[in-house]
Amino acid sequence: TYLWQDGSTDPILVASGEGEYSVEISRDDCQISDTILIEEFTTMTTNLGPDTLVCPGTSAILSVDVPEALSFIWSDQTIGNQTVAIEPGLYTVTVSLEGCEVVDSILVSEYDFQPPEWPEEIYLCNEEPLILDAFSEEATYIWQDGSTASSYTVSDPGNYGVQIFFEECTQLATVNVLSSSLNELSLGSDTTLCAGETLSLTPNVVPESYLWSDGTTAESNLVATSGWYWLEGTEGNCTVRDSIFVDFTLLPEIELGNDTTLCPGENITLYAPPSEGTTVEWSTGSTEITIMIDTPGTYSLTVSQDNCLTTNEITIDYFAESALLLGAEVTICEGDALLLEPTWTGPIESVL
């Protein structure tokens, strides 16, 4: 049998609070007893403090002060009584002592303030002013020259910076402003070439990237037909375009006919069809539209326009003079016959 200090006789007693607990156990004529003192462990307290705000790009040191604790485990797996909150978010810590655990958490957020995200270098394009904008709601500003507006107009290359103040945050933004080489971008003057030629278009400066009017992106563009061509060059934040007109001179075709052989004493007139803007010159030195040929030889005609030339030639030949000989005068007797046999000098094509 069992007899607890509270008079209960069950074999098990639930101790629900501090105090001295005893039990007397009897069996036959034997009795034994025992006593235990139960003290309630004082609950640990841990306090990470209220949720906190940090400046953009900064961190917060989180710590708890429970000297008697055996271990600290943070939600970012850090071991120890402190951790560094590098990123915004909810951080928790579990503190252990004598088998008991206490958990606390804190929310780390950034101020609603975004400093400007400028590249290290910005270019002045086409010598146009550049506006540096550092605006953030409820912030104040001090630029390198002491001005306090939220933006700054840049007209010359150089280093520029602004200090931005918001709540307890101070941010410094700097940028190096350069003059773009694309300010001098040129494809050259409009050009006239001869039909059949080609022109490789190449800019006088070297952009970071190319875009030609035909959609290609190579460093040069080969053209063979008349028209406007343009290039857009890009360097950093700058895009500059230049255009050029390329014209190809198309000369008229020259047709002097087939090579010709004439009879002695004949002549032939060679003709150059007129064309606006062109000049003609024969191999004889004549600059007339027509020339009359009465001697054998090869004759050429050159037609020119805008430094473009086209040439054709023809060969004129003459048959050699021929002579028919029947011999000297002769007298024959009446009733006789005489066999006549002609002789020729020069080429003979036929005899009738």
Coordinates of C-alpha atoms in Angstrom, one line a residue:
T1 CA 0.0 0.0 0.0
Y2 CA 1.0 3.6 -0.6
L3 CA 0.4 6.7 1.4
W4 CA 1.5 10.0 0.0
Q5 CA 1.8 13.2 2.0
D6 CA -1.4 14.5 0.6
G7 CA -3.2 11.3 1.8
S8 CA -3.5 9.8 -1.7
T9 CA -2.9 6.0 -2.0
D10 CA -2.1 5.6 -5.7
P11 CA 1.2 4.2 -6.6
I12 CA 2.0 7.3 -8.7
L13 CA 1.7 10.9 -7.7
V14 CA 1.9 13.8 -10.1
A15 CA 3.9 16.6 -8.6
S16 CA 2.4 19.8 -10.0
G17 CA 4.3 22.4 -8.1
E18 CA 7.2 23.2 -5.8
G19 CA 7.4 21.6 -2.3
E20 CA 8.3 18.5 -0.3
Y21 CA 6.8 15.3 -1.4
S22 CA 6.9 12.0 0.6
V23 CA 5.6 8.5 0.3
E24 CA 5.2 5.6 2.9
I25 CA 5.0 2.1 1.5
S26 CA 3.7 -0.8 3.6
R27 CA 3.9 -4.5 2.9
D28 CA 2.9 -7.1 5.5
D29 CA 4.6 -5.8 8.7
C30 CA 7.3 -3.8 6.8
Q31 CA 7.2 -0.1 6.1
I32 CA 9.6 2.2 4.3
S33 CA 9.4 5.9 3.4
D34 CA 11.2 8.5 1.4
T35 CA 11.0 12.3 0.8
I36 CA 12.0 14.5 -2.1
L37 CA 12.1 18.3 -2.4
I38 CA 11.0 19.7 -5.8
E39 CA 12.0 23.2 -6.8
E40 CA 10.6 24.9 -9.9
F41 CA 13.3 26.2 -12.3
T42 CA 13.0 29.9 -13.0
T43 CA 12.1 30.4 -16.7
M44 CA 14.9 32.0 -18.8
T45 CA 14.2 35.2 -20.4
T46 CA 15.7 36.3 -23.7
N47 CA 15.0 39.5 -25.6
L48 CA 16.3 40.4 -29.1
G49 CA 14.5 43.7 -28.8
P50 CA 12.0 45.3 -31.1
D51 CA 12.1 44.8 -34.9
T52 CA 14.7 47.0 -36.4
L53 CA 15.5 49.0 -39.5
V54 CA 18.9 49.2 -41.2
C55 CA 20.3 51.4 -43.9
P56 CA 20.5 49.8 -47.4
G57 CA 23.6 47.8 -47.9
T58 CA 24.4 47.7 -44.2
S59 CA 24.2 44.9 -41.6
A60 CA 22.9 44.6 -38.0
I61 CA 24.6 42.8 -35.0
L62 CA 22.0 40.7 -33.1
S63 CA 22.8 39.4 -29.6
V64 CA 21.2 37.9 -26.5
D65 CA 22.4 38.1 -22.9
V66 CA 21.8 34.9 -21.0
P67 CA 25.0 34.2 -19.1
E68 CA 23.8 30.9 -17.6
A69 CA 22.7 29.5 -21.0
L70 CA 24.4 26.4 -22.3
S71 CA 23.9 27.0 -26.0
F72 CA 22.6 29.5 -28.6
I73 CA 21.5 28.4 -32.1
W74 CA 20.4 31.0 -34.7
S75 CA 18.2 30.5 -37.7
D76 CA 21.2 31.3 -39.9
Q77 CA 23.0 28.4 -38.2
T78 CA 25.3 30.6 -36.3
I79 CA 26.4 29.2 -32.9
G80 CA 26.9 31.7 -30.1
N81 CA 25.2 34.6 -28.4
Q82 CA 25.3 36.9 -31.4
T83 CA 25.0 36.9 -35.2
V84 CA 25.3 39.4 -38.0
A85 CA 22.2 40.1 -40.1
I86 CA 23.6 40.7 -43.5
E87 CA 20.3 40.5 -45.4
P88 CA 16.9 41.7 -44.4
G89 CA 14.6 39.0 -42.9
L90 CA 13.3 37.3 -39.8
Y91 CA 16.0 36.0 -37.5
T92 CA 15.3 33.6 -34.5
V93 CA 17.5 32.3 -31.7
T94 CA 17.0 29.2 -29.6
V95 CA 18.6 29.4 -26.1
S96 CA 19.1 26.2 -24.1
L97 CA 19.7 25.7 -20.3
E98 CA 19.2 22.7 -18.1
G99 CA 17.0 20.9 -20.7
C100 CA 14.8 24.0 -21.2
E101 CA 14.6 26.0 -24.4
V102 CA 13.5 29.5 -25.1
V103 CA 13.0 31.0 -28.6
D104 CA 12.9 34.7 -29.6
S105 CA 12.8 36.4 -33.0
I106 CA 13.4 39.8 -34.6
L107 CA 12.5 41.2 -38.0
V108 CA 15.3 43.1 -39.7
S109 CA 14.2 45.4 -42.5
E110 CA 15.8 48.1 -44.7
Y111 CA 14.7 51.7 -44.7
D112 CA 12.5 52.5 -47.7
F113 CA 15.3 54.4 -49.3
Q114 CA 17.1 53.5 -52.5
P115 CA 20.3 55.3 -53.4
P116 CA 21.1 55.8 -57.1
E117 CA 22.7 52.8 -58.9
W118 CA 25.1 54.6 -61.3
P119 CA 27.8 52.8 -63.2
E120 CA 31.4 53.6 -62.6
E121 CA 31.5 55.6 -65.8
I122 CA 28.9 57.5 -67.8
Y123 CA 29.5 59.2 -71.2
L124 CA 28.5 62.7 -72.4
C125 CA 26.8 62.0 -75.7
N126 CA 26.9 64.5 -78.6
E127 CA 28.1 67.1 -76.2
E128 CA 24.6 67.3 -74.7
P129 CA 24.2 67.9 -70.9
L130 CA 23.8 64.9 -68.7
I131 CA 21.4 64.9 -65.7
L132 CA 22.5 62.9 -62.7
D133 CA 19.3 62.0 -60.7
A134 CA 19.7 61.0 -57.0
F135 CA 16.1 61.5 -55.9
S136 CA 14.7 59.5 -53.0
E137 CA 11.5 60.4 -51.1
E138 CA 12.2 62.6 -48.0
A139 CA 16.0 62.5 -48.5
T140 CA 18.4 65.5 -48.5
Y141 CA 21.5 66.0 -50.7
I142 CA 24.9 67.6 -50.8
W143 CA 26.8 67.5 -54.1
Q144 CA 30.5 67.9 -54.7
D145 CA 30.1 71.6 -55.2
G146 CA 27.8 72.1 -52.2
S147 CA 24.5 72.3 -54.1
T148 CA 21.5 70.6 -52.5
A149 CA 19.1 69.7 -55.3
S150 CA 18.1 66.1 -55.9
S151 CA 19.7 66.2 -59.4
Y152 CA 22.8 67.7 -61.0
T153 CA 23.4 68.8 -64.6
V154 CA 26.8 67.8 -66.0
S155 CA 28.2 69.6 -69.1
D156 CA 31.9 68.7 -68.7
P157 CA 33.8 65.5 -68.1
G158 CA 35.0 64.8 -64.5
N159 CA 34.3 63.1 -61.2
Y160 CA 30.9 63.9 -59.6
G161 CA 29.4 62.7 -56.3
V162 CA 26.5 63.3 -53.9
Q163 CA 25.9 62.5 -50.2
I164 CA 22.3 61.4 -49.5
F165 CA 20.8 61.7 -46.0
F166 CA 17.7 59.7 -45.0
E167 CA 16.7 59.1 -41.4
E168 CA 19.9 57.8 -39.8
C169 CA 21.4 56.7 -43.1
T170 CA 24.1 58.4 -45.2
Q171 CA 24.9 57.2 -48.6
L172 CA 27.7 58.4 -51.0
A173 CA 27.2 58.0 -54.8
T174 CA 30.0 58.8 -57.2
V175 CA 30.4 58.6 -61.0
N176 CA 33.1 59.4 -63.5
V177 CA 31.7 61.3 -66.5
L178 CA 33.7 60.9 -69.8
S179 CA 33.4 62.5 -73.2
S180 CA 32.3 59.8 -75.7
S181 CA 34.6 59.1 -78.7
L182 CA 31.3 58.6 -80.6
N183 CA 30.9 62.4 -80.6
E184 CA 33.2 62.3 -83.6
L185 CA 31.5 59.3 -85.4
S186 CA 31.6 59.7 -89.1
L187 CA 31.3 57.6 -92.2
G188 CA 32.8 60.3 -94.4
S189 CA 31.4 62.5 -97.1
D190 CA 28.8 61.3 -99.6
T191 CA 30.6 59.4 -102.4
T192 CA 30.2 58.6 -106.1
L193 CA 31.8 55.5 -107.5
C194 CA 31.8 53.7 -110.8
A195 CA 29.3 50.9 -111.6
G196 CA 30.9 47.6 -110.7
E197 CA 33.0 49.0 -107.9
T198 CA 32.4 48.4 -104.2
L199 CA 32.9 50.5 -101.1
S200 CA 33.7 49.3 -97.6
L201 CA 32.1 51.6 -95.0
T202 CA 34.1 51.9 -91.8
P203 CA 33.7 54.6 -89.1
N204 CA 36.5 56.8 -88.0
V205 CA 36.2 55.8 -84.4
V206 CA 35.7 52.3 -82.8
P207 CA 32.3 51.9 -81.0
E208 CA 31.7 49.1 -78.4
S209 CA 28.9 47.8 -80.7
Y210 CA 27.7 48.3 -84.3
L211 CA 24.3 48.4 -86.0
W212 CA 24.2 49.0 -89.7
S213 CA 21.1 50.1 -91.7
D214 CA 20.9 46.5 -93.2
G215 CA 20.8 45.0 -89.7
T216 CA 24.4 43.7 -89.7
T217 CA 26.6 44.2 -86.7
A218 CA 30.1 43.8 -88.2
E219 CA 32.8 46.5 -87.9
S220 CA 32.5 47.4 -91.6
N221 CA 29.8 47.2 -94.3
L222 CA 30.5 46.4 -98.0
V223 CA 28.1 48.3 -100.4
A224 CA 27.7 47.9 -104.1
T225 CA 24.4 49.7 -104.9
S226 CA 23.3 53.3 -104.7
G227 CA 21.5 54.5 -101.6
W228 CA 21.6 55.9 -98.1
Y229 CA 23.6 53.9 -95.5
W230 CA 23.8 54.6 -91.8
L231 CA 25.6 53.2 -88.7
E232 CA 24.5 53.4 -85.1
G233 CA 27.5 53.1 -82.8
T234 CA 27.1 52.4 -79.0
E235 CA 29.5 53.2 -76.2
G236 CA 28.2 52.8 -72.7
N237 CA 25.1 54.9 -72.4
C238 CA 25.7 56.6 -75.7
T239 CA 24.2 55.7 -79.1
V240 CA 25.2 57.9 -82.1
R241 CA 24.2 57.6 -85.7
D242 CA 25.8 58.9 -88.9
S243 CA 24.7 58.5 -92.5
I244 CA 26.3 58.5 -96.0
F245 CA 24.9 58.5 -99.5
V246 CA 26.7 56.3 -102.0
D247 CA 26.0 56.7 -105.7
F248 CA 27.2 54.4 -108.4
T249 CA 27.6 56.0 -111.9
L250 CA 26.1 53.8 -114.6
L251 CA 27.6 54.5 -118.0
P252 CA 25.8 53.8 -121.3
E253 CA 26.8 50.7 -123.2
I254 CA 29.0 51.4 -126.2
E255 CA 28.3 49.4 -129.4
L256 CA 30.6 50.1 -132.4
G257 CA 29.5 47.0 -134.3
N258 CA 31.5 44.0 -135.6
D259 CA 34.9 44.3 -137.2
T260 CA 34.5 45.3 -140.8
T261 CA 36.3 44.9 -144.2
L262 CA 35.7 47.5 -146.9
C263 CA 36.4 47.7 -150.6
P264 CA 39.1 50.1 -151.7
G265 CA 37.8 53.6 -151.8
E266 CA 35.0 53.0 -149.4
N267 CA 34.6 54.7 -146.0
I268 CA 32.6 54.1 -142.8
T269 CA 31.2 56.5 -140.2
L270 CA 31.5 55.4 -136.5
Y271 CA 28.9 56.8 -134.1
A272 CA 28.8 57.3 -130.3
P273 CA 25.2 57.6 -129.0
P274 CA 25.0 60.8 -127.0
S275 CA 24.2 60.6 -123.2
E276 CA 23.7 63.4 -120.8
G277 CA 26.7 64.2 -118.6
T278 CA 29.2 62.1 -120.6
T279 CA 32.2 63.0 -122.8
V280 CA 33.6 61.0 -125.7
E281 CA 37.1 60.6 -127.0
W282 CA 38.1 58.5 -130.0
S283 CA 41.5 57.0 -130.4
T284 CA 42.1 59.5 -133.2
G285 CA 41.8 62.3 -130.6
S286 CA 38.5 63.5 -131.9
T287 CA 35.8 64.3 -129.3
E288 CA 32.9 64.5 -131.8
I289 CA 29.9 62.2 -131.7
T290 CA 30.9 60.7 -135.1
I291 CA 34.1 60.1 -137.0
M292 CA 34.6 59.0 -140.6
I293 CA 37.1 56.2 -141.2
D294 CA 38.8 55.7 -144.6
T295 CA 42.0 53.9 -143.6
P296 CA 42.4 50.5 -142.1
G297 CA 43.2 50.1 -138.4
T298 CA 41.7 49.5 -134.9
Y299 CA 39.6 52.4 -133.6
S300 CA 38.5 52.8 -130.0
L301 CA 35.9 55.0 -128.2
T302 CA 36.1 56.0 -124.6
V303 CA 33.1 57.4 -122.8
S304 CA 33.6 59.1 -119.4
Q305 CA 31.5 60.5 -116.6
D306 CA 32.4 61.5 -113.0
N307 CA 35.9 59.9 -113.5
C308 CA 34.3 56.6 -114.7
L309 CA 35.3 55.2 -118.0
T310 CA 34.0 52.6 -120.5
T311 CA 35.7 51.6 -123.7
N312 CA 35.0 49.7 -126.9
E313 CA 36.9 49.2 -130.2
I314 CA 36.4 48.1 -133.8
T315 CA 38.9 47.0 -136.4
I316 CA 38.4 48.3 -140.0
D317 CA 40.2 46.5 -142.9
Y318 CA 40.3 46.9 -146.7
F319 CA 40.4 44.5 -149.5
A320 CA 43.5 44.8 -151.7
E321 CA 43.0 46.3 -155.2
S322 CA 42.6 43.7 -158.0
A323 CA 43.5 44.0 -161.8
L324 CA 42.3 41.9 -164.7
L325 CA 44.8 41.4 -167.7
L326 CA 44.0 39.9 -171.1
G327 CA 47.4 40.7 -172.6
A328 CA 48.5 43.1 -175.4
E329 CA 46.5 43.8 -178.5
V330 CA 46.8 41.1 -181.1
T331 CA 45.7 40.8 -184.9
I332 CA 44.5 37.5 -186.2
C333 CA 43.5 36.3 -189.8
E334 CA 39.9 36.2 -190.8
G335 CA 38.4 32.9 -189.9
D336 CA 41.0 32.1 -187.2
A337 CA 40.2 31.9 -183.4
L338 CA 42.2 33.0 -180.4
L339 CA 42.1 31.5 -176.9
L340 CA 41.8 34.3 -174.3
E341 CA 43.0 33.5 -170.8
P342 CA 42.8 36.4 -168.3
T343 CA 45.4 36.9 -165.5
W344 CA 44.6 38.5 -162.1
T345 CA 46.5 40.5 -159.5
G346 CA 45.1 40.7 -156.0
P347 CA 42.5 38.6 -154.2
I348 CA 39.7 37.0 -156.3
E349 CA 36.5 35.8 -154.7
S350 CA 34.7 34.9 -158.0
V351 CA 34.9 35.2 -161.8
L352 CA 31.9 35.8 -164.0

